[in-house]
Amino acid sequence: MRKQDCFYLGKIAKKFSFKGEVLVYLDTDEPELYENLESVFVDYNGQLVPFFIEAAFLHKNDFLRVKFEDSESEEDADRLIGSELYLPLDLLPKLEGNKFYYHEVIGFEVVDAAQGPIGTLVRINDSNYQALFEIDSNGIEVLVPMIDQFIEKVDRENKKLILNIPAGLVDLYLNK
């Protein structure tokens, strides 16, 4: 399995018991969806390795207490701490309306409701406090804050992201 065919589920944060159990921080708003997993892919030394789950329970909202098969001791758990977990993309719950996964809208044409076509969405930068749409407008990078009120429509069928961008914002980039 390749990382580009998967989505990031979370990270093994710490060990939970002396029996090899670990606590996994889940990067999701709905952790209960992942209580009954049979297996996950663990990024172990740069390779995605399938790990089978013996038992998993929700623990304090965002954590999943996991007992992997063949993880019997604290030492086994220690080797996994800090490892990232992945699942195949086809296991992502389908989103509708204006909700979307970041990877899902990359490559969409970005259209401003007032100005018309802006360019192509090349990336969503969420490394700062405010996530940004990174749009390629004929070789010029245009940054638009990813704010719910700006998103008018996610048109999956036509691969378009229709935004209500504040007047003048795009001009700051294109009229230099």
PDB file of N, CA, C and O in Angstrom, residues 99-138:
ATOM      1  N   LYS A  99     -19.086  20.197   2.466  1.00  0.00           N
ATOM      2  CA  LYS A  99     -18.018  19.577   3.245  1.00  0.00           C
ATOM      3  C   LYS A  99     -17.150  18.773   2.279  1.00  0.00           C
ATOM      4  O   LYS A  99     -17.655  18.160   1.344  1.00  0.00           O
ATOM      5  N   PHE A 100     -15.839  18.798   2.529  1.00  0.00           N
ATOM      6  CA  PHE A 100     -14.935  18.086   1.627  1.00  0.00           C
ATOM      7  C   PHE A 100     -13.665  17.705   2.365  1.00  0.00           C
ATOM      8  O   PHE A 100     -13.313  18.289   3.393  1.00  0.00           O
ATOM      9  N   TYR A 101     -12.997  16.696   1.825  1.00  0.00           N
ATOM     10  CA  TYR A 101     -11.659  16.345   2.276  1.00  0.00           C
ATOM     11  C   TYR A 101     -10.679  17.146   1.436  1.00  0.00           C
ATOM     12  O   TYR A 101     -10.909  17.381   0.247  1.00  0.00           O
ATOM     13  N   TYR A 102      -9.581  17.541   2.038  1.00  0.00           N
ATOM     14  CA  TYR A 102      -8.604  18.362   1.323  1.00  0.00           C
ATOM     15  C   TYR A 102      -8.170  17.710   0.017  1.00  0.00           C
ATOM     16  O   TYR A 102      -8.136  18.351  -1.021  1.00  0.00           O
ATOM     17  N   HIS A 103      -7.818  16.413   0.072  1.00  0.00           N
ATOM     18  CA  HIS A 103      -7.318  15.743  -1.130  1.00  0.00           C
ATOM     19  C   HIS A 103      -8.371  15.685  -2.232  1.00  0.00           C
ATOM     20  O   HIS A 103      -8.045  15.609  -3.405  1.00  0.00           O
ATOM     21  N   GLU A 104      -9.632  15.734  -1.839  1.00  0.00           N
ATOM     22  CA  GLU A 104     -10.746  15.578  -2.779  1.00  0.00           C
ATOM     23  C   GLU A 104     -10.869  16.763  -3.746  1.00  0.00           C
ATOM     24  O   GLU A 104     -11.268  16.581  -4.901  1.00  0.00           O
ATOM     25  N   VAL A 105     -10.525  17.976  -3.317  1.00  0.00           N
ATOM     26  CA  VAL A 105     -10.747  19.165  -4.142  1.00  0.00           C
ATOM     27  C   VAL A 105      -9.489  19.664  -4.855  1.00  0.00           C
ATOM     28  O   VAL A 105      -9.556  20.610  -5.637  1.00  0.00           O
ATOM     29  N   ILE A 106      -8.360  19.045  -4.590  1.00  0.00           N
ATOM     30  CA  ILE A 106      -7.136  19.435  -5.293  1.00  0.00           C
ATOM     31  C   ILE A 106      -7.344  19.193  -6.788  1.00  0.00           C
ATOM     32  O   ILE A 106      -7.813  18.140  -7.211  1.00  0.00           O
ATOM     33  N   GLY A 107      -7.004  20.189  -7.590  1.00  0.00           N
ATOM     34  CA  GLY A 107      -7.205  20.096  -9.036  1.00  0.00           C
ATOM     35  C   GLY A 107      -8.531  20.685  -9.497  1.00  0.00           C
ATOM     36  O   GLY A 107      -8.760  20.841 -10.701  1.00  0.00           O
ATOM     37  N   PHE A 108      -9.410  21.036  -8.558  1.00  0.00           N
ATOM     38  CA  PHE A 108     -10.685  21.653  -8.930  1.00  0.00           C
ATOM     39  C   PHE A 108     -10.436  23.053  -9.489  1.00  0.00           C
ATOM     40  O   PHE A 108      -9.505  23.748  -9.070  1.00  0.00           O
ATOM     41  N   GLU A 109     -11.279  23.469 -10.421  1.00  0.00           N
ATOM     42  CA  GLU A 109     -11.260  24.848 -10.897  1.00  0.00           C
ATOM     43  C   GLU A 109     -11.904  25.709  -9.817  1.00  0.00           C
ATOM     44  O   GLU A 109     -12.971  25.381  -9.300  1.00  0.00           O
ATOM     45  N   VAL A 110     -11.238  26.819  -9.468  1.00  0.00           N
ATOM     46  CA  VAL A 110     -11.777  27.744  -8.472  1.00  0.00           C
ATOM     47  C   VAL A 110     -12.438  28.894  -9.205  1.00  0.00           C
ATOM     48  O   VAL A 110     -11.829  29.531 -10.074  1.00  0.00           O
ATOM     49  N   VAL A 111     -13.701  29.124  -8.850  1.00  0.00           N
ATOM     50  CA  VAL A 111     -14.484  30.170  -9.490  1.00  0.00           C
ATOM     51  C   VAL A 111     -15.004  31.099  -8.405  1.00  0.00           C
ATOM     52  O   VAL A 111     -15.577  30.639  -7.414  1.00  0.00           O
ATOM     53  N   ASP A 112     -14.799  32.399  -8.609  1.00  0.00           N
ATOM     54  CA  ASP A 112     -15.386  33.375  -7.697  1.00  0.00           C
ATOM     55  C   ASP A 112     -16.785  33.691  -8.211  1.00  0.00           C
ATOM     56  O   ASP A 112     -16.979  33.906  -9.414  1.00  0.00           O
ATOM     57  N   ALA A 113     -17.761  33.722  -7.309  1.00  0.00           N
ATOM     58  CA  ALA A 113     -19.150  33.951  -7.693  1.00  0.00           C
ATOM     59  C   ALA A 113     -19.320  35.283  -8.426  1.00  0.00           C
ATOM     60  O   ALA A 113     -20.162  35.396  -9.314  1.00  0.00           O
ATOM     61  N   ALA A 114     -18.512  36.294  -8.089  1.00  0.00           N
ATOM     62  CA  ALA A 114     -18.644  37.608  -8.721  1.00  0.00           C
ATOM     63  C   ALA A 114     -17.693  37.786  -9.909  1.00  0.00           C
ATOM     64  O   ALA A 114     -18.090  38.289 -10.954  1.00  0.00           O
ATOM     65  N   GLN A 115     -16.425  37.360  -9.765  1.00  0.00           N
ATOM     66  CA  GLN A 115     -15.405  37.603 -10.781  1.00  0.00           C
ATOM     67  C   GLN A 115     -15.298  36.534 -11.857  1.00  0.00           C
ATOM     68  O   GLN A 115     -14.700  36.763 -12.890  1.00  0.00           O
ATOM     69  N   GLY A 116     -15.772  35.332 -11.567  1.00  0.00           N
ATOM     70  CA  GLY A 116     -15.626  34.244 -12.511  1.00  0.00           C
ATOM     71  C   GLY A 116     -14.408  33.393 -12.199  1.00  0.00           C
ATOM     72  O   GLY A 116     -13.915  33.397 -11.068  1.00  0.00           O
ATOM     73  N   PRO A 117     -13.870  32.676 -13.197  1.00  0.00           N
ATOM     74  CA  PRO A 117     -12.748  31.754 -12.969  1.00  0.00           C
ATOM     75  C   PRO A 117     -11.510  32.459 -12.422  1.00  0.00           C
ATOM     76  O   PRO A 117     -11.123  33.515 -12.900  1.00  0.00           O
ATOM     77  N   ILE A 118     -10.900  31.834 -11.412  1.00  0.00           N
ATOM     78  CA  ILE A 118      -9.676  32.363 -10.797  1.00  0.00           C
ATOM     79  C   ILE A 118      -8.475  31.523 -11.198  1.00  0.00           C
ATOM     80  O   ILE A 118      -7.427  32.032 -11.536  1.00  0.00           O
ATOM     81  N   GLY A 119      -8.618  30.189 -11.112  1.00  0.00           N
ATOM     82  CA  GLY A 119      -7.509  29.302 -11.433  1.00  0.00           C
ATOM     83  C   GLY A 119      -7.784  27.904 -10.922  1.00  0.00           C
ATOM     84  O   GLY A 119      -8.931  27.514 -10.720  1.00  0.00           O
ATOM     85  N   THR A 120      -6.715  27.156 -10.666  1.00  0.00           N
ATOM     86  CA  THR A 120      -6.809  25.765 -10.232  1.00  0.00           C
ATOM     87  C   THR A 120      -6.307  25.634  -8.804  1.00  0.00           C
ATOM     88  O   THR A 120      -5.238  26.163  -8.470  1.00  0.00           O
ATOM     89  N   LEU A 121      -7.053  24.924  -7.981  1.00  0.00           N
ATOM     90  CA  LEU A 121      -6.634  24.687  -6.600  1.00  0.00           C
ATOM     91  C   LEU A 121      -5.499  23.667  -6.617  1.00  0.00           C
ATOM     92  O   LEU A 121      -5.678  22.535  -7.052  1.00  0.00           O
ATOM     93  N   VAL A 122      -4.326  24.096  -6.153  1.00  0.00           N
ATOM     94  CA  VAL A 122      -3.161  23.211  -6.182  1.00  0.00           C
ATOM     95  C   VAL A 122      -2.856  22.613  -4.813  1.00  0.00           C
ATOM     96  O   VAL A 122      -2.212  21.567  -4.723  1.00  0.00           O
ATOM     97  N   ARG A 123      -3.319  23.289  -3.748  1.00  0.00           N
ATOM     98  CA  ARG A 123      -2.989  22.798  -2.411  1.00  0.00           C
ATOM     99  C   ARG A 123      -3.838  23.515  -1.378  1.00  0.00           C
ATOM    100  O   ARG A 123      -4.270  24.636  -1.597  1.00  0.00           O
ATOM    101  N   ILE A 124      -4.047  22.852  -0.259  1.00  0.00           N
ATOM    102  CA  ILE A 124      -4.626  23.509   0.905  1.00  0.00           C
ATOM    103  C   ILE A 124      -3.535  23.519   1.958  1.00  0.00           C
ATOM    104  O   ILE A 124      -3.039  22.474   2.370  1.00  0.00           O
ATOM    105  N   ASN A 125      -3.143  24.712   2.348  1.00  0.00           N
ATOM    106  CA  ASN A 125      -2.066  24.886   3.321  1.00  0.00           C
ATOM    107  C   ASN A 125      -2.709  25.046   4.697  1.00  0.00           C
ATOM    108  O   ASN A 125      -3.328  26.063   4.985  1.00  0.00           O
ATOM    109  N   ASP A 126      -2.560  24.035   5.523  1.00  0.00           N
ATOM    110  CA  ASP A 126      -3.136  24.102   6.865  1.00  0.00           C
ATOM    111  C   ASP A 126      -2.047  24.113   7.936  1.00  0.00           C
ATOM    112  O   ASP A 126      -2.277  23.748   9.075  1.00  0.00           O
ATOM    113  N   SER A 127      -0.849  24.579   7.552  1.00  0.00           N
ATOM    114  CA  SER A 127       0.258  24.583   8.497  1.00  0.00           C
ATOM    115  C   SER A 127       0.218  25.784   9.448  1.00  0.00           C
ATOM    116  O   SER A 127       0.966  25.829  10.409  1.00  0.00           O
ATOM    117  N   ASN A 128      -0.615  26.760   9.162  1.00  0.00           N
ATOM    118  CA  ASN A 128      -0.749  27.927  10.024  1.00  0.00           C
ATOM    119  C   ASN A 128      -2.099  27.893  10.736  1.00  0.00           C
ATOM    120  O   ASN A 128      -2.909  26.997  10.529  1.00  0.00           O
ATOM    121  N   TYR A 129      -2.334  28.912  11.530  1.00  0.00           N
ATOM    122  CA  TYR A 129      -3.597  29.019  12.276  1.00  0.00           C
ATOM    123  C   TYR A 129      -4.792  29.040  11.322  1.00  0.00           C
ATOM    124  O   TYR A 129      -5.796  28.404  11.572  1.00  0.00           O
ATOM    125  N   GLN A 130      -4.676  29.768  10.217  1.00  0.00           N
ATOM    126  CA  GLN A 130      -5.749  29.867   9.234  1.00  0.00           C
ATOM    127  C   GLN A 130      -5.379  29.054   7.993  1.00  0.00           C
ATOM    128  O   GLN A 130      -4.383  29.344   7.341  1.00  0.00           O
ATOM    129  N   ALA A 131      -6.179  28.041   7.683  1.00  0.00           N
ATOM    130  CA  ALA A 131      -5.933  27.259   6.466  1.00  0.00           C
ATOM    131  C   ALA A 131      -6.183  28.139   5.242  1.00  0.00           C
ATOM    132  O   ALA A 131      -7.044  29.023   5.260  1.00  0.00           O
ATOM    133  N   LEU A 132      -5.410  27.885   4.183  1.00  0.00           N
ATOM    134  CA  LEU A 132      -5.506  28.691   2.968  1.00  0.00           C
ATOM    135  C   LEU A 132      -5.680  27.812   1.741  1.00  0.00           C
ATOM    136  O   LEU A 132      -5.047  26.768   1.617  1.00  0.00           O
ATOM    137  N   PHE A 133      -6.530  28.265   0.815  1.00  0.00           N
ATOM    138  CA  PHE A 133      -6.578  27.674  -0.511  1.00  0.00           C
ATOM    139  C   PHE A 133      -5.406  28.261  -1.290  1.00  0.00           C
ATOM    140  O   PHE A 133      -5.252  29.478  -1.355  1.00  0.00           O
ATOM    141  N   GLU A 134      -4.562  27.410  -1.880  1.00  0.00           N
ATOM    142  CA  GLU A 134      -3.493  27.878  -2.754  1.00  0.00           C
ATOM    143  C   GLU A 134      -3.944  27.631  -4.183  1.00  0.00           C
ATOM    144  O   GLU A 134      -4.115  26.480  -4.606  1.00  0.00           O
ATOM    145  N   ILE A 135      -4.135  28.717  -4.907  1.00  0.00           N
ATOM    146  CA  ILE A 135      -4.711  28.669  -6.254  1.00  0.00           C
ATOM    147  C   ILE A 135      -3.666  29.127  -7.262  1.00  0.00           C
ATOM    148  O   ILE A 135      -3.006  30.152  -7.061  1.00  0.00           O
ATOM    149  N   ASP A 136      -3.512  28.365  -8.346  1.00  0.00           N
ATOM    150  CA  ASP A 136      -2.620  28.753  -9.437  1.00  0.00           C
ATOM    151  C   ASP A 136      -3.460  29.481 -10.477  1.00  0.00           C
ATOM    152  O   ASP A 136      -4.343  28.897 -11.102  1.00  0.00           O
ATOM    153  N   SER A 137      -3.189  30.788 -10.635  1.00  0.00           N
ATOM    154  CA  SER A 137      -3.894  31.599 -11.619  1.00  0.00           C
ATOM    155  C   SER A 137      -2.889  31.988 -12.700  1.00  0.00           C
ATOM    156  O   SER A 137      -2.204  33.003 -12.592  1.00  0.00           O
ATOM    157  N   ASN A 138      -2.759  31.144 -13.717  1.00  0.00           N
ATOM    158  CA  ASN A 138      -1.811  31.363 -14.821  1.00  0.00           C
ATOM    159  C   ASN A 138      -0.399  31.639 -14.315  1.00  0.00           C
ATOM    160  O   ASN A 138       0.250  32.590 -14.725  1.00  0.00           O
TER     161      ASN A 138
END
